[in-house]
Coordinates of N, CA and C in Angstrom, one line a residue:
M104 N 3.7 -27.4 -42.1 CA 2.4 -26.5 -41.2 C 2.7 -25.1 -42.2
N105 N 0.9 -24.9 -42.2 CA 0.9 -23.8 -42.6 C -0.2 -22.8 -42.0
T106 N 0.3 -23.4 -41.0 CA -0.8 -22.2 -40.3 C 0.6 -21.7 -39.4
T107 N 0.2 -20.2 -39.2 CA 1.3 -19.4 -38.2 C 0.4 -19.4 -37.0
R108 N 1.2 -20.0 -36.2 CA 0.8 -20.5 -35.0 C 1.7 -20.1 -33.8
I109 N 1.3 -20.0 -33.0 CA 2.8 -19.6 -31.7 C 2.4 -20.2 -30.3
A110 N 3.2 -20.5 -29.5 CA 2.9 -20.9 -28.0 C 3.7 -20.4 -27.4
I111 N 3.7 -19.8 -26.2 CA 4.0 -19.0 -25.3 C 4.2 -19.7 -23.9
F112 N 6.2 -19.8 -23.6 CA 6.2 -20.7 -22.2 C 7.1 -19.4 -21.8
I113 N 6.2 -19.5 -20.2 CA 6.7 -18.9 -19.2 C 7.5 -19.4 -18.0
D114 N 8.7 -19.2 -17.6 CA 9.2 -19.9 -16.5 C 9.0 -18.9 -15.3
G115 N 7.8 -18.8 -14.3 CA 7.1 -18.0 -13.9 C 8.0 -18.2 -12.4
G116 N 9.2 -18.2 -12.6 CA 10.3 -17.9 -11.1 C 10.9 -17.4 -12.3
Y117 N 11.5 -17.6 -13.1 CA 12.5 -16.7 -13.3 C 12.1 -15.8 -13.5
F118 N 10.4 -14.9 -14.3 CA 9.7 -14.0 -14.9 C 9.9 -13.3 -13.7
D119 N 8.8 -13.6 -12.2 CA 9.1 -12.9 -10.5 C 9.8 -12.3 -10.6
I120 N 11.4 -13.4 -10.4 CA 13.0 -12.4 -10.1 C 12.9 -10.9 -10.8
T121 N 12.9 -11.5 -12.2 CA 13.1 -10.8 -13.4 C 12.5 -9.1 -13.0
N122 N 10.5 -9.6 -13.2 CA 9.5 -8.3 -12.9 C 10.7 -8.0 -11.5
R123 N 10.3 -8.3 -10.2 CA 10.7 -8.1 -8.9 C 12.3 -7.0 -8.9
D124 N 13.0 -7.7 -9.7 CA 14.1 -7.0 -9.1 C 14.4 -5.8 -10.3
E125 N 14.0 -5.9 -11.5 CA 14.7 -5.4 -12.6 C 12.8 -4.2 -12.8
C126 N 12.0 -4.7 -12.4 CA 11.1 -3.8 -13.2 C 10.1 -3.1 -11.9
G127 N 10.4 -2.9 -10.7 CA 10.0 -2.9 -9.9 C 8.4 -3.9 -9.5
G128 N 8.2 -4.8 -9.6 CA 7.6 -6.1 -9.3 C 6.1 -5.5 -9.6
G129 N 5.3 -4.9 -10.3 CA 4.2 -4.5 -11.2 C 3.5 -5.8 -11.3
K130 N 2.2 -6.1 -10.4 CA 0.8 -7.2 -10.6 C 0.8 -7.1 -12.1
I131 N 1.4 -8.4 -13.0 CA 0.8 -9.3 -14.5 C -0.5 -9.2 -14.7
D132 N -1.3 -8.2 -15.8 CA -1.7 -9.4 -16.2 C -1.4 -10.3 -17.0
Y133 N -1.9 -11.1 -16.9 CA -1.0 -12.7 -18.1 C -2.1 -12.9 -19.3
A134 N -3.1 -12.6 -18.9 CA -3.7 -12.4 -20.2 C -3.7 -11.3 -21.3
K135 N -2.9 -10.4 -20.9 CA -2.3 -8.9 -21.7 C -1.1 -9.4 -21.7
L136 N -0.2 -9.9 -21.2 CA 1.0 -10.3 -21.4 C 0.7 -11.5 -23.0
A137 N -0.2 -12.7 -22.6 CA -0.1 -13.7 -23.5 C -0.3 -12.5 -24.7
I138 N -0.7 -11.6 -25.0 CA -1.5 -11.2 -26.4 C -0.8 -10.6 -26.5
K139 N 0.4 -9.5 -26.4 CA 1.7 -8.8 -26.4 C 2.5 -9.6 -26.7
L140 N 2.8 -10.0 -25.9 CA 3.5 -11.0 -27.0 C 3.4 -11.9 -27.9
A141 N 2.0 -12.3 -28.3 CA 1.9 -13.1 -29.1 C 1.9 -12.2 -30.5
G142 N 2.0 -11.0 -30.5 CA 2.8 -9.8 -31.2 C 1.6 -10.3 -32.7
G143 N 0.3 -10.1 -32.6 CA -0.6 -10.5 -33.4 C -1.4 -12.3 -34.3
I144 N -0.2 -12.8 -33.8 CA -0.3 -14.1 -34.4 C -1.0 -15.0 -33.1
E145 N -2.3 -15.9 -34.0 CA -3.0 -16.8 -32.9 C -2.1 -17.6 -32.2
I146 N -2.5 -17.2 -31.0 CA -1.9 -18.2 -30.1 C -2.5 -19.2 -29.8
L147 N -1.7 -20.4 -29.5 CA -2.8 -22.2 -29.6 C -2.2 -22.1 -28.5
R148 N -1.5 -22.1 -27.0 CA -1.1 -21.8 -25.5 C 0.0 -20.9 -25.2
T149 N -0.4 -20.3 -24.0 CA 0.8 -20.1 -23.1 C 1.0 -21.1 -22.1
Y150 N 1.7 -21.0 -21.7 CA 2.1 -22.5 -21.0 C 2.8 -21.3 -19.5
Y151 N 2.4 -21.5 -18.5 CA 3.3 -20.8 -17.5 C 3.8 -22.1 -16.1
Y152 N 5.5 -21.3 -16.1 CA 5.6 -23.2 -15.5 C 6.1 -23.0 -14.3
N153 N 6.0 -23.0 -12.7 CA 6.3 -22.5 -11.6 C 6.4 -23.5 -10.1
C154 N 6.8 -23.6 -9.5 CA 6.2 -24.1 -8.4 C 5.7 -23.4 -7.2
L155 N 4.8 -24.7 -6.7 CA 4.3 -24.2 -5.6 C 5.4 -23.9 -3.9
P156 N 5.8 -22.6 -3.8 CA 6.1 -22.1 -1.7 C 6.2 -23.9 -1.2
Y157 N 7.4 -23.5 -0.5 CA 8.5 -24.5 -0.1 C 7.2 -24.4 1.4
Q158 N 6.9 -26.0 2.1 CA 6.1 -25.9 2.9 C 6.9 -27.3 3.7
Q159 N 6.9 -26.8 5.1 CA 7.6 -28.2 6.1 C 6.3 -29.5 6.0
S160 N 6.4 -30.1 6.7 CA 5.9 -31.4 6.8 C 4.0 -31.3 7.7
T161 N 4.9 -29.8 8.3 CA 3.7 -29.0 9.3 C 4.6 -27.5 9.0
P162 N 3.6 -26.8 8.1 CA 4.1 -25.8 8.0 C 3.9 -25.3 8.8
T163 N 3.8 -23.9 8.7 CA 3.8 -22.5 10.0 C 2.9 -21.8 9.2
E164 N 2.5 -20.3 9.8 CA 0.8 -20.3 9.6 C 1.4 -19.6 8.0
E165 N 2.8 -18.7 7.9 CA 3.4 -18.4 7.0 C 3.5 -18.8 5.9
E166 N 3.8 -20.2 6.0 CA 4.0 -21.2 4.5 C 2.4 -21.7 4.4
A167 N 1.6 -21.8 5.0 CA 0.5 -22.0 4.7 C 0.0 -21.2 4.0
K168 N -0.3 -19.7 4.8 CA -0.5 -19.0 3.3 C 0.2 -18.2 2.4
R169 N 1.4 -18.5 2.4 CA 1.7 -18.3 0.8 C 1.4 -19.6 -0.3
F170 N 2.0 -20.6 0.9 CA 1.0 -21.6 -0.3 C -0.1 -21.7 -1.3
S171 N -1.6 -21.4 0.0 CA -2.4 -20.9 -0.7 C -2.4 -19.7 -1.5
Q172 N -2.2 -18.5 -1.3 CA -1.9 -18.1 -2.1 C -1.2 -18.4 -3.5
A173 N -0.4 -18.8 -3.6 CA 0.1 -19.4 -4.9 C -1.2 -20.2 -5.9
Q174 N -1.2 -21.1 -4.6 CA -2.5 -22.3 -5.2 C -3.7 -21.5 -6.1
K175 N -4.1 -20.0 -5.2 CA -4.7 -19.2 -5.9 C -5.1 -19.1 -6.7
F176 N -3.5 -18.3 -7.0 CA -3.2 -17.5 -8.0 C -3.5 -18.2 -9.9
H177 N -2.4 -19.5 -9.0 CA -2.6 -21.3 -10.5 C -4.1 -20.6 -10.9
A178 N -4.6 -21.7 -9.9 CA -5.8 -21.0 -10.5 C -6.9 -20.5 -11.2
A179 N -6.2 -18.8 -10.9 CA -6.6 -17.8 -11.9 C -5.9 -17.7 -13.6
L180 N -4.4 -18.2 -13.1 CA -4.3 -18.7 -14.6 C -5.1 -19.7 -15.4
R181 N -5.0 -20.4 -14.1 CA -6.2 -22.3 -15.2 C -7.2 -21.3 -16.4
S182 N -8.1 -20.4 -15.4 CA -8.9 -19.8 -16.0 C -9.0 -19.4 -17.0
L183 N -7.8 -18.4 -17.6 CA -7.4 -17.6 -18.2 C -7.7 -18.7 -19.3
S184 N -8.6 -18.5 -20.8 CA -8.8 -18.9 -21.9 C -7.3 -19.7 -22.4
R185 N -7.2 -20.7 -23.3 CA -5.6 -21.2 -23.6 C -4.4 -21.0 -23.1
F186 N -4.8 -21.1 -21.2 CA -3.5 -21.1 -20.8 C -3.4 -23.0 -20.0
E187 N -1.6 -23.0 -19.2 CA -1.9 -24.2 -18.9 C -1.0 -23.9 -18.3
V188 N -0.8 -24.3 -17.2 CA -0.1 -24.3 -15.4 C 0.5 -25.6 -15.2
R189 N 1.6 -25.4 -15.4 CA 2.6 -27.1 -15.0 C 3.6 -26.5 -14.0
E190 N 3.6 -27.1 -13.1 CA 4.1 -27.1 -11.4 C 5.3 -28.2 -11.7
G191 N 6.3 -27.5 -10.7 CA 7.7 -28.0 -10.4 C 7.5 -28.1 -8.6
M192 N 8.0 -29.0 -8.8 CA 8.9 -28.5 -7.2 C 9.9 -28.3 -6.6
L193 N 9.6 -27.2 -5.0 CA 10.6 -26.3 -4.2 C 11.1 -27.0 -3.8
V194 N 12.6 -27.8 -3.9 CA 12.7 -28.8 -2.6 C 14.4 -27.6 -2.0
Y195 N 14.0 -27.9 -0.3 CA 14.7 -26.8 0.3 C 16.5 -27.8 0.8
R196 N 17.7 -26.8 0.3 CA 18.9 -27.6 -0.3 C 19.6 -27.1 1.2
G197 N 19.0 -26.9 2.8 CA 19.6 -26.0 3.4 C 20.0 -24.2 3.3
N198 N 21.6 -24.1 4.5 CA 21.1 -22.6 4.5 C 22.5 -22.0 4.5
N199 N 21.9 -20.6 3.0 CA 23.5 -20.3 3.8 C 24.5 -19.9 4.6
E200 N 25.6 -19.1 4.2 CA 26.0 -18.3 5.5 C 25.5 -17.8 5.9
K201 N 24.2 -17.3 5.3 CA 24.0 -15.6 6.3 C 22.4 -16.5 7.2
G202 N 22.1 -17.9 6.7 CA 21.6 -18.5 7.4 C 20.3 -18.6 6.6
K203 N 20.0 -17.8 6.1 CA 19.0 -18.0 4.9 C 19.1 -19.2 4.1
P204 N 17.5 -19.6 4.3 CA 17.2 -21.1 3.8 C 17.8 -20.6 1.8
I205 N 17.9 -22.0 1.5 CA 18.3 -22.0 0.1 C 17.1 -23.4 -0.4
Y206 N 16.7 -22.6 -1.7 CA 15.3 -23.5 -2.8 C 15.5 -23.9 -3.9
V207 N 15.5 -24.8 -4.5 CA 15.8 -25.2 -5.8 C 14.7 -25.7 -6.4
Q208 N 14.3 -25.1 -8.0 CA 13.2 -25.4 -8.5 C 13.3 -26.5 -9.0
K209 N 13.2 -27.8 -9.0 CA 13.1 -28.9 -9.8 C 11.8 -29.4 -10.9
G210 N 12.0 -29.5 -12.6 CA 11.7 -29.9 -13.2 C 10.7 -29.1 -13.9
I211 N 11.3 -27.4 -13.8 CA 10.7 -26.6 -14.6 C 11.4 -27.3 -15.9
D212 N 12.6 -26.9 -16.3 CA 13.2 -26.2 -17.3 C 13.3 -27.8 -18.1
I213 N 12.7 -29.2 -18.1 CA 13.1 -29.9 -18.1 C 10.4 -29.9 -18.7
Q214 N 10.3 -29.7 -17.9 CA 8.3 -29.4 -18.7 C 9.0 -28.8 -19.5
I215 N 8.9 -27.2 -19.8 CA 9.3 -26.2 -20.7 C 10.1 -26.9 -22.6
G216 N 11.5 -27.3 -21.7 CA 11.5 -28.5 -22.9 C 11.1 -29.3 -23.2
V217 N 10.9 -30.4 -23.3 CA 9.5 -31.3 -23.1 C 8.6 -30.7 -24.7
D218 N 7.5 -30.0 -23.6 CA 6.5 -29.1 -24.0 C 6.9 -28.6 -25.7
L219 N 8.1 -27.7 -25.4 CA 8.5 -26.8 -26.7 C 8.7 -27.8 -27.5
V220 N 9.5 -28.8 -27.2 CA 10.0 -29.9 -28.8 C 8.9 -30.7 -29.1
L221 N 8.0 -31.2 -28.3 CA 6.9 -31.6 -29.1 C 5.8 -31.1 -29.6
L222 N 5.8 -29.7 -29.1 CA 5.4 -29.3 -30.0 C 5.7 -28.5 -31.4
S223 N 6.4 -28.7 -31.2 CA 7.9 -28.0 -33.0 C 7.7 -30.0 -33.5
A224 N 8.2 -31.0 -33.2 CA 8.3 -31.9 -33.7 C 6.8 -32.4 -34.2
K225 N 6.2 -31.8 -33.5 CA 4.3 -32.4 -34.4 C 3.8 -31.0 -34.7
Q226 N 4.3 -30.3 -35.6 CA 4.4 -29.1 -35.9 C 3.2 -28.0 -35.9
Q227 N 2.8 -28.0 -35.1 CA 1.6 -27.4 -33.7 C 1.9 -25.1 -33.8
I228 N 3.4 -25.9 -34.0 CA 3.6 -24.3 -33.9 C 4.6 -23.6 -34.7
S229 N 4.2 -22.3 -35.9 CA 5.5 -21.7 -36.5 C 6.5 -20.9 -35.7
H230 N 6.0 -20.0 -34.2 CA 6.9 -19.7 -33.4 C 6.4 -19.9 -31.8
A231 N 7.4 -19.8 -31.3 CA 7.8 -20.0 -29.7 C 8.0 -18.5 -28.7
V232 N 7.5 -18.2 -28.2 CA 8.0 -17.4 -27.2 C 8.7 -17.8 -25.6
V233 N 10.1 -17.2 -25.5 CA 10.5 -18.0 -23.8 C 10.7 -17.0 -23.3
I234 N 10.0 -17.0 -21.9 CA 10.7 -15.6 -20.7 C 11.2 -17.2 -20.3
A235 N 12.7 -17.1 -20.7 CA 13.7 -17.2 -19.3 C 15.3 -16.9 -19.6
G236 N 15.6 -17.5 -18.8 CA 17.6 -17.3 -18.8 C 18.4 -18.0 -18.5
D237 N 17.9 -19.6 -18.6 CA 18.7 -20.9 -18.1 C 19.4 -21.5 -19.2
S238 N 20.5 -22.1 -19.0 CA 21.1 -22.1 -20.1 C 20.7 -24.5 -20.2
D239 N 19.5 -24.3 -19.5 CA 19.3 -26.0 -19.5 C 18.5 -25.8 -20.8
L240 N 18.1 -24.7 -21.5 CA 16.5 -24.6 -22.2 C 17.8 -25.0 -23.9
I241 N 18.6 -24.4 -23.7 CA 19.4 -24.5 -25.1 C 19.2 -25.9 -25.9
P242 N 19.4 -27.0 -25.6 CA 18.8 -27.8 -26.6 C 17.7 -28.0 -27.0
A243 N 16.4 -28.2 -26.0 CA 15.5 -27.5 -26.6 C 15.3 -26.5 -27.5
L244 N 16.1 -25.3 -27.6 CA 15.5 -24.4 -28.6 C 16.3 -24.7 -29.6
T245 N 17.1 -25.2 -29.2 CA 17.7 -25.3 -30.6 C 17.4 -26.7 -31.6
V246 N 16.5 -27.9 -30.8 CA 15.8 -28.6 -31.5 C 14.6 -28.3 -31.9
A247 N 13.8 -27.5 -31.5 CA 12.6 -25.9 -31.9 C 13.3 -25.2 -33.8
K248 N 14.1 -25.0 -33.2 CA 14.5 -24.4 -34.9 C 14.6 -24.9 -35.2
N249 N 15.6 -26.2 -35.6 CA 16.1 -27.2 -36.1 C 14.3 -27.9 -36.9
E250 N 13.5 -27.7 -36.3 CA 11.9 -27.9 -36.9 C 11.2 -26.9 -37.4
G251 N 12.0 -26.1 -37.4 CA 11.6 -24.8 -38.3 C 10.9 -23.3 -37.8
V252 N 10.8 -23.8 -36.1 CA 10.2 -22.5 -35.9 C 11.4 -20.8 -34.9
L253 N 10.7 -20.7 -35.5 CA 11.2 -19.3 -34.7 C 10.7 -18.9 -33.4
I254 N 12.1 -18.6 -32.8 CA 12.2 -18.4 -31.1 C 12.5 -16.8 -30.5
H255 N 11.3 -16.3 -29.9 CA 11.8 -15.4 -29.8 C 11.7 -15.7 -27.8
L256 N 12.7 -15.0 -27.6 CA 13.3 -15.5 -25.6 C 13.4 -13.9 -25.5
Y257 N 12.7 -13.5 -24.9 CA 12.4 -11.8 -23.3 C 12.8 -12.3 -22.0
H258 N 14.2 -11.9 -22.0 CA 15.3 -12.0 -20.6 C 14.9 -10.7 -19.9
G259 N 15.8 -11.0 -18.4 CA 16.0 -10.2 -17.8 C 17.5 -9.5 -17.9
S260 N 17.8 -8.7 -17.2 CA 19.0 -8.0 -18.0 C 20.6 -9.4 -17.7
A261 N 20.5 -10.5 -16.9 CA 21.5 -11.3 -17.2 C 21.3 -13.0 -17.7
P262 N 20.4 -13.1 -19.2 CA 20.4 -14.9 -19.4 C 22.0 -15.0 -19.8
H263 N 21.5 -16.5 -19.8 CA 23.1 -17.0 -20.1 C 23.5 -16.3 -21.7
R264 N 24.3 -16.5 -21.3 CA 25.1 -15.7 -23.3 C 24.4 -17.0 -24.4
K265 N 24.7 -18.5 -24.2 CA 24.1 -18.9 -25.3 C 23.1 -19.2 -25.4
L266 N 22.2 -19.0 -24.8 CA 20.6 -19.0 -24.6 C 20.5 -18.0 -25.3
V267 N 21.3 -16.7 -25.2 CA 20.4 -15.4 -26.1 C 21.6 -15.8 -27.1
E268 N 22.1 -16.1 -27.4 CA 22.6 -16.2 -29.0 C 21.8 -17.6 -29.8
V269 N 21.2 -18.7 -29.2 CA 20.4 -19.8 -29.8 C 19.1 -18.9 -30.6
A270 N 18.7 -18.2 -29.7 CA 17.3 -17.4 -30.3 C 17.3 -16.7 -31.6
D271 N 16.2 -17.0 -32.0 CA 16.4 -15.9 -33.3 C 15.6 -14.7 -33.2
E272 N 15.6 -13.8 -31.9 CA 15.0 -13.3 -31.9 C 15.2 -12.4 -29.8
R273 N 15.3 -11.5 -29.7 CA 15.8 -11.4 -28.5 C 14.9 -10.1 -27.5
T274 N 15.0 -10.1 -26.9 CA 13.5 -8.6 -25.8 C 14.6 -8.8 -25.2
R275 N 14.9 -7.9 -23.7 CA 15.1 -7.3 -22.4 C 13.6 -7.2 -22.2
I276 N 13.4 -7.7 -20.9 CA 12.1 -7.3 -20.2 C 12.5 -5.9 -19.2
T277 N 11.8 -4.9 -19.4 CA 12.1 -3.9 -19.0 C 10.8 -3.1 -18.3
S278 N 10.7 -2.5 -16.9 CA 9.1 -2.1 -16.9 C 8.3 -1.2 -17.6
E279 N 9.7 -0.8 -18.8 CA 8.4 0.0 -20.2 C 8.0 -0.6 -20.8
F280 N 8.7 -2.2 -21.0 CA 8.0 -3.3 -21.6 C 6.5 -3.7 -21.2
L281 N 6.8 -3.4 -19.5 CA 5.4 -4.1 -18.8 C 4.6 -3.4 -18.4
A282 N 4.6 -2.1 -18.8 CA 4.2 -1.0 -18.5 C 2.3 -0.7 -19.2
D283 N 2.1 -1.4 -19.5 CA 0.9 -2.0 -21.0 C 0.6 -3.4 -20.6
V284 N 0.9 -4.3 -19.5 CA 0.5 -5.5 -19.4 C 0.4 -5.4 -17.7
L285 N 0.0 -4.5 -16.8 CA 0.0 -4.5 -15.3 C -0.9 -4.3 -15.4
Y286 N -2.0 -5.3 -13.7 CA -3.4 -5.4 -13.7 C -3.9 -4.3 -13.0
T287 N -4.7 -3.4 -14.2 CA -5.6 -2.5 -13.1 C -6.8 -2.8 -12.1
G288 N -7.7 -4.1 -12.1 CA -8.2 -4.5 -11.8 C -8.0 -4.6 -10.1
S289 N -9.2 -5.4 -9.2 CA -9.0 -4.8 -8.2 C -8.3 -6.3 -7.0

């Protein structure tokens, strides 16, 4: 491939937690974020992966409201140029010792991995930005690197050590990094 092109892969659940817990939780302008992450390289597409909030079969008013807000957010992302939203499932796994519900994402890492490997193998991209921290992505990053794709990992304070090692470049997500991509509209 002679074209320099980038794809951006955002694990939305991971990014939300990193933003909330480490960066103040500001509202992100995802169009600005994609441009910043691309660093001047032509963007093939930005992929955003997340689960809609859990709902019981008969949702509470609060569950229905959260679900509707998430659907609207995903629709807004889909309306952005060169954005693709992929949804996994949120599975209820019981309660912890304090009685708080435990939810687990299903299908997110595999979707990121499949998209990254497919675009790399088909030589559609020369660069990939990955916002994630999960070791499940190590095989996909390794395959992409073997296909000649430069991997830039953006991560929070405690990514999996081997994920950091396999990336070509690494940047920690901080409030300073996100300052110029905060949403300023209404």
